[in-house]
Amino acid sequence: MTTEEEKYVLEQFKCCYKPFPKGEIEKTEKPDFLIQAAKKKIGIELTEIFQDSYNGHSKYQQRSSDRSKFTEKLILELQKFVDFSFHISIHFSDFHHLTKSKEKELVMKAFKASINHLMQLKNKHGVLI
């Protein structure tokens, strides 16, 4: 969605949802909007829902599952080399989907791109790569 579309959707939601919180609305990236209400900040993330039929299943849902499995496999590989817990978030392109035949190769590429940064994470709160 474009910024203009996001603003339009938020305005439409405000019209439909009577208890929408009052406050200054700021356009951000994550979440999409922040509302500075009386004594708290409220984050709003807009989400699109896709309904499709692909052999009885949603291909978008399958992509999401494949991406989650990929991330789990990468974490398992990285966890072999570090002795602390961590969280990793990967943003995938919607224009290129993972294929089973390339998955192992891509996990190793992601491993090589991540391991040095992860090793630096020990005794720190976070690293953005």
Short mmCIF file of C-alpha atoms in Angstrom, two decimals:
data_model
loop_
_atom_site.label_atom_id
_atom_site.label_comp_id
_atom_site.label_asym_id
_atom_site.label_seq_id
_atom_site.Cartn_x
_atom_site.Cartn_y
_atom_site.Cartn_z
CA MET A 1 0.00 0.00 0.00
CA THR A 2 1.15 3.52 -0.69
CA THR A 3 1.29 6.12 2.07
CA GLU A 4 -1.79 7.79 0.62
CA GLU A 5 -3.68 4.49 0.63
CA GLU A 6 -2.67 3.84 4.23
CA LYS A 7 -3.87 7.29 5.29
CA TYR A 8 -7.15 6.74 3.45
CA VAL A 9 -7.70 3.36 5.13
CA LEU A 10 -6.98 4.85 8.55
CA GLU A 11 -9.43 7.70 7.95
CA GLN A 12 -12.12 5.24 6.85
CA PHE A 13 -11.50 3.16 9.95
CA LYS A 14 -11.73 6.25 12.18
CA CYS A 15 -15.15 6.99 10.68
CA CYS A 16 -16.40 3.45 11.32
CA TYR A 17 -14.88 2.88 14.76
CA LYS A 18 -16.50 5.35 17.12
CA PRO A 19 -14.20 4.74 20.13
CA PHE A 20 -11.11 5.54 18.00
CA PRO A 21 -8.61 7.16 20.39
CA LYS A 22 -8.19 10.91 20.29
CA GLY A 23 -4.70 12.26 19.86
CA GLU A 24 -2.05 13.34 17.39
CA ILE A 25 -1.49 10.80 14.60
CA GLU A 26 2.05 10.37 13.30
CA LYS A 27 2.84 8.41 10.12
CA THR A 28 5.69 5.97 10.81
CA GLU A 29 6.95 2.80 9.16
CA LYS A 30 6.69 0.21 11.93
CA PRO A 31 4.00 0.49 13.09
CA ASP A 32 2.29 2.33 10.24
CA PHE A 33 0.87 4.98 12.58
CA LEU A 34 1.45 6.15 16.14
CA ILE A 35 -1.23 7.95 18.11
CA GLN A 36 -0.07 10.06 21.03
CA ALA A 37 -3.16 9.75 23.21
CA ALA A 38 -3.72 11.29 26.64
CA LYS A 39 -1.16 9.27 28.63
CA LYS A 40 -0.02 6.59 26.21
CA LYS A 41 1.19 5.86 22.71
CA ILE A 42 -0.87 3.55 20.54
CA GLY A 43 0.63 1.84 17.49
CA ILE A 44 -1.48 0.93 14.46
CA GLU A 45 -0.22 -1.56 11.88
CA LEU A 46 -2.31 -1.97 8.74
CA THR A 47 -2.52 -5.48 7.35
CA GLU A 48 -3.84 -6.71 4.04
CA ILE A 49 -5.75 -9.97 3.82
CA PHE A 50 -5.60 -12.02 0.66
CA GLN A 51 -8.03 -14.72 -0.23
CA ASP A 52 -7.09 -16.99 -3.04
CA SER A 53 -7.57 -20.60 -3.93
CA TYR A 54 -4.66 -22.76 -4.91
CA ASN A 55 -5.43 -26.47 -4.70
CA GLY A 56 -7.70 -25.75 -1.75
CA HIS A 57 -5.05 -23.67 0.06
CA SER A 58 -3.94 -20.09 -0.10
CA LYS A 59 -0.63 -19.61 -1.92
CA TYR A 60 -0.02 -16.53 0.27
CA GLN A 61 -0.57 -18.62 3.37
CA GLN A 62 1.82 -21.24 1.99
CA ARG A 63 4.47 -18.57 1.32
CA SER A 64 4.11 -17.35 4.88
CA SER A 65 4.55 -20.89 6.18
CA ASP A 66 7.60 -21.44 3.94
CA ARG A 67 9.16 -18.20 5.18
CA SER A 68 8.58 -19.18 8.78
CA LYS A 69 10.16 -22.61 8.22
CA PHE A 70 13.13 -20.95 6.50
CA THR A 71 13.66 -18.67 9.48
CA GLU A 72 13.42 -21.62 11.89
CA LYS A 73 16.05 -23.54 9.89
CA LEU A 74 18.37 -20.53 9.88
CA ILE A 75 17.99 -20.11 13.65
CA LEU A 76 18.78 -23.80 14.17
CA GLU A 77 21.99 -23.43 12.16
CA LEU A 78 23.03 -20.26 13.97
CA GLN A 79 22.18 -21.68 17.40
CA LYS A 80 24.89 -24.35 16.89
CA PHE A 81 27.51 -21.60 17.17
CA VAL A 82 26.20 -19.42 19.99
CA ASP A 83 25.31 -20.25 23.58
CA PHE A 84 22.58 -17.66 24.10
CA SER A 85 19.02 -17.18 22.92
CA PHE A 86 18.25 -14.67 20.20
CA HIS A 87 15.50 -13.58 17.86
CA ILE A 88 15.96 -12.90 14.18
CA SER A 89 13.47 -11.25 11.84
CA ILE A 90 13.77 -11.62 8.09
CA HIS A 91 11.86 -9.52 5.60
CA PHE A 92 11.16 -11.42 2.40
CA SER A 93 10.38 -9.96 -1.00
CA ASP A 94 6.85 -10.56 -2.20
CA PHE A 95 8.19 -10.68 -5.74
CA HIS A 96 10.46 -13.67 -5.22
CA HIS A 97 9.31 -16.75 -3.37
CA LEU A 98 11.40 -19.46 -1.78
CA THR A 99 11.72 -22.70 -3.66
CA LYS A 100 12.41 -26.01 -1.95
CA SER A 101 15.32 -26.66 -4.32
CA LYS A 102 17.12 -23.42 -3.33
CA GLU A 103 16.19 -23.42 0.36
CA LYS A 104 19.33 -25.10 1.73
CA GLU A 105 21.59 -22.84 -0.36
CA LEU A 106 19.72 -19.73 0.82
CA VAL A 107 19.87 -20.82 4.48
CA MET A 108 23.66 -21.11 4.18
CA LYS A 109 23.93 -17.69 2.48
CA ALA A 110 21.83 -16.14 5.25
CA PHE A 111 23.95 -17.98 7.84
CA LYS A 112 27.17 -16.55 6.40
CA ALA A 113 25.64 -13.07 6.30
CA SER A 114 24.45 -13.30 9.93
CA ILE A 115 26.94 -15.29 12.01
CA ASN A 116 29.58 -12.58 12.55
CA HIS A 117 26.97 -10.05 13.62
CA LEU A 118 25.36 -12.59 15.91
CA MET A 119 28.69 -13.38 17.58
CA GLN A 120 29.04 -9.65 18.37
CA LEU A 121 25.62 -9.70 20.02
CA LYS A 122 26.79 -11.56 23.12
CA ASN A 123 26.38 -9.36 26.24
CA LYS A 124 24.53 -6.69 24.24
CA HIS A 125 20.84 -5.95 23.92
CA GLY A 126 20.55 -5.93 20.14
CA VAL A 127 22.20 -5.59 16.78
CA LEU A 128 20.53 -4.35 13.62
CA ILE A 129 21.97 -5.76 10.40
#
